[in-house]
Amino acid sequence: MTAEADPSDPRRTSVPRPPKPPKRSRIGDLSMRVVYRVLAVAVVLVVAAAAVVAALVFSGTSDRPGEVSSGQVAAPPAATPSPGSSPVSASPSVSPSASASVSASTTPEASASPSPSTLEGVARDRSAVVAAFADPRVPELPRDKKLARLYGKAHHKGKRVLKDRRSGVWLARLSKPWKIFGASPFSTKQVLPKVKGAPVRAMVVSCPVPIQAQRHAKDTALLAARWTLNHHPEDSRISWLASQPIKKGWLLTYKVKYKVKGKARFSVAAVAVTSSSASRPAMVFVTIPDVQRPYWRDVNTVVSSIKPK
């Protein structure tokens, strides 16, 4: 028989059980803190990827140079002044007399509208005309008045014609001492010999209008006349002689007053604009200084010979 141990026996000792290991998460042996950090990083990466995809979808084709995204319209380029023209800003306040002139230039009987073939690029507002009347060099337009016969003798033999195919207009080819000269920047050019001491050379030129065509030919002629001051001495001023309709257009005749070495001088000039087969109206411009007054009659000859084609 086996002897039972006496509980009071000092030699009998109890052995304690070992402690249970700490609980671990189900994801291997990683602690929960590490798991949370990994999940947070994953969420950030997913959000960033979604933002990139959305940006690419909404950008459309706007990432291509020179293109705009759908729904946007590029603003039209600002209008640029014609070569050699002096910029004059439209004054916010225009005198009553100037306003009256602006209104008078649009009356049905005084305005010849361009043909449908020349309406492309026509100004849609009258800001340029208002600016022209605000220019101190350009007075109010006179009432319609035909050009009188000017002093001198006509220099035109027979039916000699100069054809400006670029502008779509024919005009008289004047005889000697007039001669054909280098046309640039115009389409055609006829000149008289230079006079010593004269700041202006007599010339007859034709070309498409160098300014933006207006809805009414009279307004276009006004802006063209103002533009011709670039071919006269600085600070030249206009004094009107005649204003009249011509076939498919308008004619303005005027004096251009200026000073040479402190002495008052002037030229007789005319500008005619007319619609033609070309995409823009044609302009014929003639100017003859007072030192060559025997040739003033050629102004009548030229303007009466203009034929749009």
PDB file of C-alpha atoms in Angstrom:
ATOM      1  CA  MET A   1       0.000   0.000   0.000  1.00  0.00           C
ATOM      2  CA  THR A   2       1.123   3.377  -0.680  1.00  0.00           C
ATOM      3  CA  ALA A   3       1.291   5.752   2.180  1.00  0.00           C
ATOM      4  CA  GLU A   4      -0.642   8.932   1.787  1.00  0.00           C
ATOM      5  CA  ALA A   5       1.231  12.107   2.322  1.00  0.00           C
ATOM      6  CA  ASP A   6       0.506  13.900   5.463  1.00  0.00           C
ATOM      7  CA  PRO A   7      -0.665  17.417   4.785  1.00  0.00           C
ATOM      8  CA  SER A   8       1.100  18.598   7.825  1.00  0.00           C
ATOM      9  CA  ASP A   9       4.329  17.173   6.589  1.00  0.00           C
ATOM     10  CA  PRO A  10       6.685  20.095   5.967  1.00  0.00           C
ATOM     11  CA  ARG A  11       8.382  18.254   3.157  1.00  0.00           C
ATOM     12  CA  ARG A  12       5.256  18.439   1.071  1.00  0.00           C
ATOM     13  CA  THR A  13       5.233  21.577  -1.198  1.00  0.00           C
ATOM     14  CA  SER A  14       2.670  22.760  -3.875  1.00  0.00           C
ATOM     15  CA  VAL A  15       3.962  23.635  -7.301  1.00  0.00           C
ATOM     16  CA  PRO A  16       2.153  26.752  -8.797  1.00  0.00           C
ATOM     17  CA  ARG A  17       0.843  26.571 -12.349  1.00  0.00           C
ATOM     18  CA  PRO A  18       2.689  28.683 -14.965  1.00  0.00           C
ATOM     19  CA  PRO A  19       0.897  31.985 -16.017  1.00  0.00           C
ATOM     20  CA  LYS A  20      -1.158  31.972 -19.213  1.00  0.00           C
ATOM     21  CA  PRO A  21       0.435  33.823 -22.187  1.00  0.00           C
ATOM     22  CA  PRO A  22      -1.152  37.234 -23.178  1.00  0.00           C
ATOM     23  CA  LYS A  23      -3.830  37.195 -25.831  1.00  0.00           C
ATOM     24  CA  ARG A  24      -2.732  37.984 -29.350  1.00  0.00           C
ATOM     25  CA  SER A  25      -4.792  39.373 -32.285  1.00  0.00           C
ATOM     26  CA  ARG A  26      -5.936  37.065 -34.988  1.00  0.00           C
ATOM     27  CA  ILE A  27      -3.603  38.675 -37.536  1.00  0.00           C
ATOM     28  CA  GLY A  28      -0.491  36.709 -36.829  1.00  0.00           C
ATOM     29  CA  ASP A  29       1.590  37.941 -33.971  1.00  0.00           C
ATOM     30  CA  LEU A  30       1.173  41.692 -34.780  1.00  0.00           C
ATOM     31  CA  SER A  31      -0.084  44.028 -32.134  1.00  0.00           C
ATOM     32  CA  MET A  32      -3.305  45.975 -32.769  1.00  0.00           C
ATOM     33  CA  ARG A  33      -1.423  49.308 -32.851  1.00  0.00           C
ATOM     34  CA  VAL A  34       0.588  48.188 -35.873  1.00  0.00           C
ATOM     35  CA  VAL A  35      -2.558  46.949 -37.601  1.00  0.00           C
ATOM     36  CA  TYR A  36      -4.310  50.299 -37.148  1.00  0.00           C
ATOM     37  CA  ARG A  37      -1.351  52.178 -38.592  1.00  0.00           C
ATOM     38  CA  VAL A  38      -1.279  49.970 -41.688  1.00  0.00           C
ATOM     39  CA  LEU A  39      -5.014  50.485 -42.228  1.00  0.00           C
ATOM     40  CA  ALA A  40      -4.671  54.278 -41.920  1.00  0.00           C
ATOM     41  CA  VAL A  41      -1.905  54.392 -44.544  1.00  0.00           C
ATOM     42  CA  ALA A  42      -3.980  52.271 -46.889  1.00  0.00           C
ATOM     43  CA  VAL A  43      -6.969  54.606 -46.578  1.00  0.00           C
ATOM     44  CA  VAL A  44      -4.797  57.661 -47.378  1.00  0.00           C
ATOM     45  CA  LEU A  45      -3.413  55.983 -50.500  1.00  0.00           C
ATOM     46  CA  VAL A  46      -6.889  55.070 -51.742  1.00  0.00           C
ATOM     47  CA  VAL A  47      -8.193  58.643 -51.273  1.00  0.00           C
ATOM     48  CA  ALA A  48      -5.190  60.104 -53.103  1.00  0.00           C
ATOM     49  CA  ALA A  49      -5.639  57.706 -56.027  1.00  0.00           C
ATOM     50  CA  ALA A  50      -9.330  58.621 -56.284  1.00  0.00           C
ATOM     51  CA  ALA A  51      -8.484  62.350 -56.388  1.00  0.00           C
ATOM     52  CA  VAL A  52      -5.987  61.851 -59.245  1.00  0.00           C
ATOM     53  CA  VAL A  53      -8.503  59.867 -61.285  1.00  0.00           C
ATOM     54  CA  ALA A  54     -11.175  62.542 -60.786  1.00  0.00           C
ATOM     55  CA  ALA A  55      -8.790  65.296 -61.909  1.00  0.00           C
ATOM     56  CA  LEU A  56      -7.942  63.415 -65.097  1.00  0.00           C
ATOM     57  CA  VAL A  57     -11.607  62.807 -65.907  1.00  0.00           C
ATOM     58  CA  PHE A  58     -12.710  66.432 -65.484  1.00  0.00           C
ATOM     59  CA  SER A  59      -9.712  67.968 -67.237  1.00  0.00           C
ATOM     60  CA  GLY A  60     -11.044  66.809 -70.641  1.00  0.00           C
ATOM     61  CA  THR A  61      -8.841  68.133 -73.452  1.00  0.00           C
ATOM     62  CA  SER A  62      -7.765  71.315 -71.695  1.00  0.00           C
ATOM     63  CA  ASP A  63      -4.337  69.847 -71.004  1.00  0.00           C
ATOM     64  CA  ARG A  64      -3.440  70.296 -74.666  1.00  0.00           C
ATOM     65  CA  PRO A  65      -1.654  73.564 -75.585  1.00  0.00           C
ATOM     66  CA  GLY A  66      -3.870  76.023 -77.355  1.00  0.00           C
ATOM     67  CA  GLU A  67      -7.145  74.301 -76.460  1.00  0.00           C
ATOM     68  CA  VAL A  68      -9.865  75.153 -73.988  1.00  0.00           C
ATOM     69  CA  SER A  69     -11.994  72.711 -72.056  1.00  0.00           C
ATOM     70  CA  SER A  70     -15.563  71.980 -73.013  1.00  0.00           C
ATOM     71  CA  GLY A  71     -17.989  74.752 -72.107  1.00  0.00           C
ATOM     72  CA  GLN A  72     -15.399  77.543 -72.229  1.00  0.00           C
ATOM     73  CA  VAL A  73     -15.156  80.096 -75.037  1.00  0.00           C
ATOM     74  CA  ALA A  74     -11.908  81.903 -75.745  1.00  0.00           C
ATOM     75  CA  ALA A  75     -12.215  85.689 -75.738  1.00  0.00           C
ATOM     76  CA  PRO A  76     -11.728  87.315 -79.180  1.00  0.00           C
ATOM     77  CA  PRO A  77      -8.421  89.127 -79.659  1.00  0.00           C
ATOM     78  CA  ALA A  78      -8.456  92.841 -79.113  1.00  0.00           C
ATOM     79  CA  ALA A  79      -8.667  94.948 -82.245  1.00  0.00           C
ATOM     80  CA  THR A  80      -5.363  96.378 -83.332  1.00  0.00           C
ATOM     81  CA  PRO A  81      -4.946  99.831 -84.853  1.00  0.00           C
ATOM     82  CA  SER A  82      -4.150 100.099 -88.524  1.00  0.00           C
ATOM     83  CA  PRO A  83      -0.486 100.635 -89.496  1.00  0.00           C
ATOM     84  CA  GLY A  84       0.635 104.177 -88.908  1.00  0.00           C
ATOM     85  CA  SER A  85      -2.584 105.244 -87.265  1.00  0.00           C
ATOM     86  CA  SER A  86      -2.423 107.355 -84.157  1.00  0.00           C
ATOM     87  CA  PRO A  87      -4.437 105.826 -81.315  1.00  0.00           C
ATOM     88  CA  VAL A  88      -7.063 108.161 -79.889  1.00  0.00           C
ATOM     89  CA  SER A  89      -9.217 106.906 -77.050  1.00  0.00           C
ATOM     90  CA  ALA A  90     -12.910 107.578 -77.195  1.00  0.00           C
ATOM     91  CA  SER A  91     -13.775 110.363 -74.809  1.00  0.00           C
ATOM     92  CA  PRO A  92     -16.442 109.440 -72.273  1.00  0.00           C
ATOM     93  CA  SER A  93     -18.172 112.756 -72.839  1.00  0.00           C
ATOM     94  CA  VAL A  94     -18.787 113.866 -76.405  1.00  0.00           C
ATOM     95  CA  SER A  95     -19.931 117.370 -77.198  1.00  0.00           C
ATOM     96  CA  PRO A  96     -23.530 117.811 -78.426  1.00  0.00           C
ATOM     97  CA  SER A  97     -22.264 119.006 -81.803  1.00  0.00           C
ATOM     98  CA  ALA A  98     -20.168 115.888 -82.243  1.00  0.00           C
ATOM     99  CA  SER A  99     -23.119 113.717 -81.265  1.00  0.00           C
ATOM    100  CA  ALA A 100     -25.260 115.493 -83.830  1.00  0.00           C
ATOM    101  CA  SER A 101     -22.650 114.776 -86.503  1.00  0.00           C
ATOM    102  CA  VAL A 102     -22.566 111.115 -85.538  1.00  0.00           C
ATOM    103  CA  SER A 103     -26.338 110.914 -85.844  1.00  0.00           C
ATOM    104  CA  ALA A 104     -26.366 112.794 -89.138  1.00  0.00           C
ATOM    105  CA  SER A 105     -23.894 110.372 -90.695  1.00  0.00           C
ATOM    106  CA  THR A 106     -26.328 107.484 -90.276  1.00  0.00           C
ATOM    107  CA  THR A 107     -29.360 108.945 -91.995  1.00  0.00           C
ATOM    108  CA  PRO A 108     -30.718 106.639 -94.735  1.00  0.00           C
ATOM    109  CA  GLU A 109     -30.189 109.163 -97.528  1.00  0.00           C
ATOM    110  CA  ALA A 110     -26.621 109.898 -96.442  1.00  0.00           C
ATOM    111  CA  SER A 111     -25.419 106.361 -95.890  1.00  0.00           C
ATOM    112  CA  ALA A 112     -24.564 103.718 -98.436  1.00  0.00           C
ATOM    113  CA  SER A 113     -24.362 100.342 -96.752  1.00  0.00           C
ATOM    114  CA  PRO A 114     -21.723  97.896 -97.996  1.00  0.00           C
ATOM    115  CA  SER A 115     -22.801  94.996-100.137  1.00  0.00           C
ATOM    116  CA  PRO A 116     -23.275  91.569 -98.514  1.00  0.00           C
ATOM    117  CA  SER A 117     -19.887  90.450 -99.881  1.00  0.00           C
ATOM    118  CA  THR A 118     -18.140  93.132 -97.819  1.00  0.00           C
ATOM    119  CA  LEU A 119     -20.011  92.717 -94.538  1.00  0.00           C
ATOM    120  CA  GLU A 120     -17.396  90.303 -93.209  1.00  0.00           C
ATOM    121  CA  GLY A 121     -15.325  92.092 -90.589  1.00  0.00           C
ATOM    122  CA  VAL A 122     -17.628  95.129 -90.493  1.00  0.00           C
ATOM    123  CA  ALA A 123     -17.619  96.935 -87.145  1.00  0.00           C
ATOM    124  CA  ARG A 124     -20.686  96.211 -85.041  1.00  0.00           C
ATOM    125  CA  ASP A 125     -20.541  99.392 -83.002  1.00  0.00           C
ATOM    126  CA  ARG A 126     -19.664 103.018 -83.680  1.00  0.00           C
ATOM    127  CA  SER A 127     -16.936 103.452 -81.070  1.00  0.00           C
ATOM    128  CA  ALA A 128     -14.333 104.178 -83.775  1.00  0.00           C
ATOM    129  CA  VAL A 129     -16.530 106.918 -85.258  1.00  0.00           C
ATOM    130  CA  VAL A 130     -17.078 108.482 -81.835  1.00  0.00           C
ATOM    131  CA  ALA A 131     -13.312 108.424 -81.279  1.00  0.00           C
ATOM    132  CA  ALA A 132     -12.760 110.115 -84.655  1.00  0.00           C
ATOM    133  CA  PHE A 133     -15.075 112.989 -83.731  1.00  0.00           C
ATOM    134  CA  ALA A 134     -13.269 113.302 -80.404  1.00  0.00           C
ATOM    135  CA  ASP A 135     -10.022 113.868 -82.346  1.00  0.00           C
ATOM    136  CA  PRO A 136      -9.375 117.644 -82.487  1.00  0.00           C
ATOM    137  CA  ARG A 137      -7.872 117.214 -85.961  1.00  0.00           C
ATOM    138  CA  VAL A 138     -11.203 116.039 -87.395  1.00  0.00           C
ATOM    139  CA  PRO A 139     -14.095 118.566 -87.443  1.00  0.00           C
ATOM    140  CA  GLU A 140     -17.790 117.806 -87.779  1.00  0.00           C
ATOM    141  CA  LEU A 141     -18.851 116.496 -91.149  1.00  0.00           C
ATOM    142  CA  PRO A 142     -20.592 119.057 -93.351  1.00  0.00           C
ATOM    143  CA  ARG A 143     -23.963 118.593 -94.964  1.00  0.00           C
ATOM    144  CA  ASP A 144     -23.903 116.633 -98.187  1.00  0.00           C
ATOM    145  CA  LYS A 145     -22.261 118.768-100.832  1.00  0.00           C
ATOM    146  CA  LYS A 146     -20.864 117.879-104.257  1.00  0.00           C
ATOM    147  CA  LEU A 147     -17.259 118.603-105.117  1.00  0.00           C
ATOM    148  CA  ALA A 148     -16.874 121.723-107.256  1.00  0.00           C
ATOM    149  CA  ARG A 149     -14.451 121.919-110.170  1.00  0.00           C
ATOM    150  CA  LEU A 150     -11.040 122.677-108.748  1.00  0.00           C
ATOM    151  CA  TYR A 151      -8.381 124.973-110.144  1.00  0.00           C
ATOM    152  CA  GLY A 152      -5.987 123.707-112.797  1.00  0.00           C
ATOM    153  CA  LYS A 153      -5.966 121.436-115.833  1.00  0.00           C
ATOM    154  CA  ALA A 154      -6.812 117.746-116.055  1.00  0.00           C
ATOM    155  CA  HIS A 155      -3.926 115.461-116.961  1.00  0.00           C
ATOM    156  CA  HIS A 156      -5.699 112.476-118.430  1.00  0.00           C
ATOM    157  CA  LYS A 157      -5.513 111.351-122.028  1.00  0.00           C
ATOM    158  CA  GLY A 158      -8.348 109.350-123.511  1.00  0.00           C
ATOM    159  CA  LYS A 159      -9.562 106.401-121.496  1.00  0.00           C
ATOM    160  CA  ARG A 160      -6.334 105.258-119.889  1.00  0.00           C
ATOM    161  CA  VAL A 161      -7.246 103.138-116.871  1.00  0.00           C
ATOM    162  CA  LEU A 162      -5.266 101.780-113.960  1.00  0.00           C
ATOM    163  CA  LYS A 163      -6.661  98.443-112.769  1.00  0.00           C
ATOM    164  CA  ASP A 164      -6.335  97.596-109.100  1.00  0.00           C
ATOM    165  CA  ARG A 165      -7.380  93.938-109.087  1.00  0.00           C
ATOM    166  CA  ARG A 166      -6.453  93.493-105.445  1.00  0.00           C
ATOM    167  CA  SER A 167      -8.936  96.166-104.329  1.00  0.00           C
ATOM    168  CA  GLY A 168     -11.468  95.489-107.083  1.00  0.00           C
ATOM    169  CA  VAL A 169     -11.513  99.037-108.450  1.00  0.00           C
ATOM    170  CA  TRP A 170     -10.458 100.869-111.632  1.00  0.00           C
ATOM    171  CA  LEU A 171      -9.363 104.509-111.774  1.00  0.00           C
ATOM    172  CA  ALA A 172      -7.837 106.976-114.224  1.00  0.00           C
ATOM    173  CA  ARG A 173      -4.187 106.597-115.139  1.00  0.00           C
ATOM    174  CA  LEU A 174      -2.929 110.163-115.293  1.00  0.00           C
ATOM    175  CA  SER A 175      -0.539 111.358-117.990  1.00  0.00           C
ATOM    176  CA  LYS A 176       2.853 113.048-117.611  1.00  0.00           C
ATOM    177  CA  PRO A 177       4.278 114.432-115.419  1.00  0.00           C
ATOM    178  CA  TRP A 178       2.383 111.883-113.321  1.00  0.00           C
ATOM    179  CA  LYS A 179       4.084 108.497-113.283  1.00  0.00           C
ATOM    180  CA  ILE A 180       3.615 105.038-111.808  1.00  0.00           C
ATOM    181  CA  PHE A 181       5.710 104.589-108.678  1.00  0.00           C
ATOM    182  CA  GLY A 182       6.496 101.809-106.206  1.00  0.00           C
ATOM    183  CA  ALA A 183       3.086 101.037-104.766  1.00  0.00           C
ATOM    184  CA  SER A 184       3.997  99.515-101.376  1.00  0.00           C
ATOM    185  CA  PRO A 185       2.226  99.579 -98.968  1.00  0.00           C
ATOM    186  CA  PHE A 186      -0.617 100.450-101.376  1.00  0.00           C
ATOM    187  CA  SER A 187      -1.889  98.475-104.366  1.00  0.00           C
ATOM    188  CA  THR A 188      -1.345 101.225-106.971  1.00  0.00           C
ATOM    189  CA  LYS A 189       0.472 104.530-106.747  1.00  0.00           C
ATOM    190  CA  GLN A 190       0.895 107.531-109.066  1.00  0.00           C
ATOM    191  CA  VAL A 191       3.069 110.499-108.110  1.00  0.00           C
ATOM    192  CA  LEU A 192       4.218 113.907-109.295  1.00  0.00           C
ATOM    193  CA  PRO A 193       7.890 114.937-109.124  1.00  0.00           C
ATOM    194  CA  LYS A 194       8.939 116.172-105.705  1.00  0.00           C
ATOM    195  CA  VAL A 195       9.006 119.899-105.066  1.00  0.00           C
ATOM    196  CA  LYS A 196      11.914 121.227-103.040  1.00  0.00           C
ATOM    197  CA  GLY A 197      10.805 122.384 -99.611  1.00  0.00           C
ATOM    198  CA  ALA A 198       7.371 120.737 -99.868  1.00  0.00           C
ATOM    199  CA  PRO A 199       6.712 118.308 -96.995  1.00  0.00           C
ATOM    200  CA  VAL A 200       4.081 116.413 -98.998  1.00  0.00           C
ATOM    201  CA  ARG A 201       4.444 114.683-102.338  1.00  0.00           C
ATOM    202  CA  ALA A 202       1.439 114.695-104.654  1.00  0.00           C
ATOM    203  CA  MET A 203       0.141 111.161-105.068  1.00  0.00           C
ATOM    204  CA  VAL A 204      -2.851 109.064-106.068  1.00  0.00           C
ATOM    205  CA  VAL A 205      -3.081 105.649-104.393  1.00  0.00           C
ATOM    206  CA  SER A 206      -5.558 102.800-104.114  1.00  0.00           C
ATOM    207  CA  CYS A 207      -5.813  99.834-101.756  1.00  0.00           C
ATOM    208  CA  PRO A 208      -8.297  97.971 -99.568  1.00  0.00           C
ATOM    209  CA  VAL A 209      -9.401 100.245 -96.733  1.00  0.00           C
ATOM    210  CA  PRO A 210      -6.626 100.271 -94.081  1.00  0.00           C
ATOM    211  CA  ILE A 211      -9.148 100.674 -91.272  1.00  0.00           C
ATOM    212  CA  GLN A 212     -12.055  98.533 -90.131  1.00  0.00           C
ATOM    213  CA  ALA A 213     -15.027  98.961 -92.447  1.00  0.00           C
ATOM    214  CA  GLN A 214     -18.141 100.417 -90.861  1.00  0.00           C
ATOM    215  CA  ARG A 215     -21.756  99.535 -91.551  1.00  0.00           C
ATOM    216  CA  HIS A 216     -22.235 102.831 -93.429  1.00  0.00           C
ATOM    217  CA  ALA A 217     -19.865 103.932 -96.198  1.00  0.00           C
ATOM    218  CA  LYS A 218     -19.887 107.526 -94.942  1.00  0.00           C
ATOM    219  CA  ASP A 219     -18.479 106.420 -91.594  1.00  0.00           C
ATOM    220  CA  THR A 220     -15.842 104.307 -93.338  1.00  0.00           C
ATOM    221  CA  ALA A 221     -14.821 107.322 -95.441  1.00  0.00           C
ATOM    222  CA  LEU A 222     -14.558 109.442 -92.298  1.00  0.00           C
ATOM    223  CA  LEU A 223     -12.187 106.985 -90.633  1.00  0.00           C
ATOM    224  CA  ALA A 224     -10.192 106.647 -93.854  1.00  0.00           C
ATOM    225  CA  ALA A 225      -9.808 110.437 -94.115  1.00  0.00           C
ATOM    226  CA  ARG A 226      -8.544 110.556 -90.543  1.00  0.00           C
ATOM    227  CA  TRP A 227      -6.095 107.763 -91.367  1.00  0.00           C
ATOM    228  CA  THR A 228      -4.683 109.750 -94.324  1.00  0.00           C
ATOM    229  CA  LEU A 229      -3.364 112.347 -91.882  1.00  0.00           C
ATOM    230  CA  ASN A 230      -0.498 109.896 -91.344  1.00  0.00           C
ATOM    231  CA  HIS A 231       0.731 110.916 -94.812  1.00  0.00           C
ATOM    232  CA  HIS A 232       0.811 114.627 -93.986  1.00  0.00           C
ATOM    233  CA  PRO A 233       2.981 116.657 -91.602  1.00  0.00           C
ATOM    234  CA  GLU A 234       2.501 116.212 -87.881  1.00  0.00           C
ATOM    235  CA  ASP A 235      -0.340 118.202 -86.288  1.00  0.00           C
ATOM    236  CA  SER A 236      -2.161 118.469 -89.643  1.00  0.00           C
ATOM    237  CA  ARG A 237      -5.857 119.272 -89.451  1.00  0.00           C
ATOM    238  CA  ILE A 238      -8.781 118.627 -91.753  1.00  0.00           C
ATOM    239  CA  SER A 239     -11.081 121.269 -93.235  1.00  0.00           C
ATOM    240  CA  TRP A 240     -13.959 119.743 -95.223  1.00  0.00           C
ATOM    241  CA  LEU A 241     -14.714 120.821 -98.788  1.00  0.00           C
ATOM    242  CA  ALA A 242     -17.307 118.273 -99.940  1.00  0.00           C
ATOM    243  CA  SER A 243     -19.186 115.170 -98.813  1.00  0.00           C
ATOM    244  CA  GLN A 244     -21.209 113.154-101.292  1.00  0.00           C
ATOM    245  CA  PRO A 245     -22.344 109.624-102.198  1.00  0.00           C
ATOM    246  CA  ILE A 246     -20.721 107.834-105.118  1.00  0.00           C
ATOM    247  CA  LYS A 247     -21.485 104.476-106.730  1.00  0.00           C
ATOM    248  CA  LYS A 248     -21.479 101.886-103.948  1.00  0.00           C
ATOM    249  CA  GLY A 249     -19.680 104.221-101.570  1.00  0.00           C
ATOM    250  CA  TRP A 250     -18.859 107.711-100.332  1.00  0.00           C
ATOM    251  CA  LEU A 251     -16.481 110.559-101.207  1.00  0.00           C
ATOM    252  CA  LEU A 252     -14.972 113.139 -98.851  1.00  0.00           C
ATOM    253  CA  THR A 253     -12.891 116.050-100.159  1.00  0.00           C
ATOM    254  CA  TYR A 254     -10.943 118.292 -97.807  1.00  0.00           C
ATOM    255  CA  LYS A 255      -8.017 120.559 -97.154  1.00  0.00           C
ATOM    256  CA  VAL A 256      -5.232 119.341 -94.912  1.00  0.00           C
ATOM    257  CA  LYS A 257      -3.787 122.342 -93.106  1.00  0.00           C
ATOM    258  CA  TYR A 258      -0.297 122.307 -91.582  1.00  0.00           C
ATOM    259  CA  LYS A 259       2.727 124.523 -91.037  1.00  0.00           C
ATOM    260  CA  VAL A 260       6.110 124.451 -92.712  1.00  0.00           C
ATOM    261  CA  LYS A 261       8.819 126.406 -90.884  1.00  0.00           C
ATOM    262  CA  GLY A 262       6.111 128.383 -89.117  1.00  0.00           C
ATOM    263  CA  LYS A 263       4.276 129.242 -92.347  1.00  0.00           C
ATOM    264  CA  ALA A 264       0.717 128.035 -92.918  1.00  0.00           C
ATOM    265  CA  ARG A 265       0.431 125.645 -95.862  1.00  0.00           C
ATOM    266  CA  PHE A 266      -2.141 123.103 -97.032  1.00  0.00           C
ATOM    267  CA  SER A 267      -2.894 120.285 -99.456  1.00  0.00           C
ATOM    268  CA  VAL A 268      -6.115 119.464-101.276  1.00  0.00           C
ATOM    269  CA  ALA A 269      -7.043 115.840-100.653  1.00  0.00           C
ATOM    270  CA  ALA A 270      -9.868 113.410-101.256  1.00  0.00           C
ATOM    271  CA  VAL A 271     -10.699 109.903-100.093  1.00  0.00           C
ATOM    272  CA  ALA A 272     -13.290 107.648-101.697  1.00  0.00           C
ATOM    273  CA  VAL A 273     -14.424 104.277-100.371  1.00  0.00           C
ATOM    274  CA  THR A 274     -16.530 101.900-102.389  1.00  0.00           C
ATOM    275  CA  SER A 275     -17.719  98.306-102.175  1.00  0.00           C
ATOM    276  CA  SER A 276     -16.358  95.960-104.821  1.00  0.00           C
ATOM    277  CA  SER A 277     -15.926  92.295-105.590  1.00  0.00           C
ATOM    278  CA  ALA A 278     -13.081  92.160-103.052  1.00  0.00           C
ATOM    279  CA  SER A 279     -13.685  91.045 -99.484  1.00  0.00           C
ATOM    280  CA  ARG A 280     -13.044  94.578 -98.177  1.00  0.00           C
ATOM    281  CA  PRO A 281     -14.122  97.961 -99.559  1.00  0.00           C
ATOM    282  CA  ALA A 282     -11.648  99.742-101.815  1.00  0.00           C
ATOM    283  CA  MET A 283     -10.094 103.101-100.933  1.00  0.00           C
ATOM    284  CA  VAL A 284      -8.778 105.702-103.387  1.00  0.00           C
ATOM    285  CA  PHE A 285      -6.781 108.543-101.838  1.00  0.00           C
ATOM    286  CA  VAL A 286      -5.348 111.590-103.591  1.00  0.00           C
ATOM    287  CA  THR A 287      -3.423 114.537-102.107  1.00  0.00           C
ATOM    288  CA  ILE A 288      -1.766 117.489-103.885  1.00  0.00           C
ATOM    289  CA  PRO A 289       0.071 120.284-101.976  1.00  0.00           C
ATOM    290  CA  ASP A 290      -0.546 123.966-102.620  1.00  0.00           C
ATOM    291  CA  VAL A 291       2.844 124.344-104.320  1.00  0.00           C
ATOM    292  CA  GLN A 292       1.447 122.135-107.117  1.00  0.00           C
ATOM    293  CA  ARG A 293      -1.965 123.750-107.408  1.00  0.00           C
ATOM    294  CA  PRO A 294      -2.055 123.571-111.249  1.00  0.00           C
ATOM    295  CA  TYR A 295      -2.731 119.831-110.735  1.00  0.00           C
ATOM    296  CA  TRP A 296      -5.668 120.222-108.365  1.00  0.00           C
ATOM    297  CA  ARG A 297      -8.115 119.504-111.223  1.00  0.00           C
ATOM    298  CA  ASP A 298      -6.744 115.948-111.253  1.00  0.00           C
ATOM    299  CA  VAL A 299      -8.612 115.383-108.001  1.00  0.00           C
ATOM    300  CA  ASN A 300     -11.854 115.795-109.973  1.00  0.00           C
ATOM    301  CA  THR A 301     -10.533 113.510-112.684  1.00  0.00           C
ATOM    302  CA  VAL A 302      -9.565 110.722-110.330  1.00  0.00           C
ATOM    303  CA  VAL A 303     -12.691 110.646-108.162  1.00  0.00           C
ATOM    304  CA  SER A 304     -15.020 110.803-111.167  1.00  0.00           C
ATOM    305  CA  SER A 305     -13.204 107.884-112.829  1.00  0.00           C
ATOM    306  CA  ILE A 306     -13.549 105.377-109.958  1.00  0.00           C
ATOM    307  CA  LYS A 307     -15.380 102.208-110.995  1.00  0.00           C
ATOM    308  CA  PRO A 308     -15.835  99.275-108.631  1.00  0.00           C
ATOM    309  CA  LYS A 309     -15.504  95.854-110.243  1.00  0.00           C
TER     310      LYS A 309
END
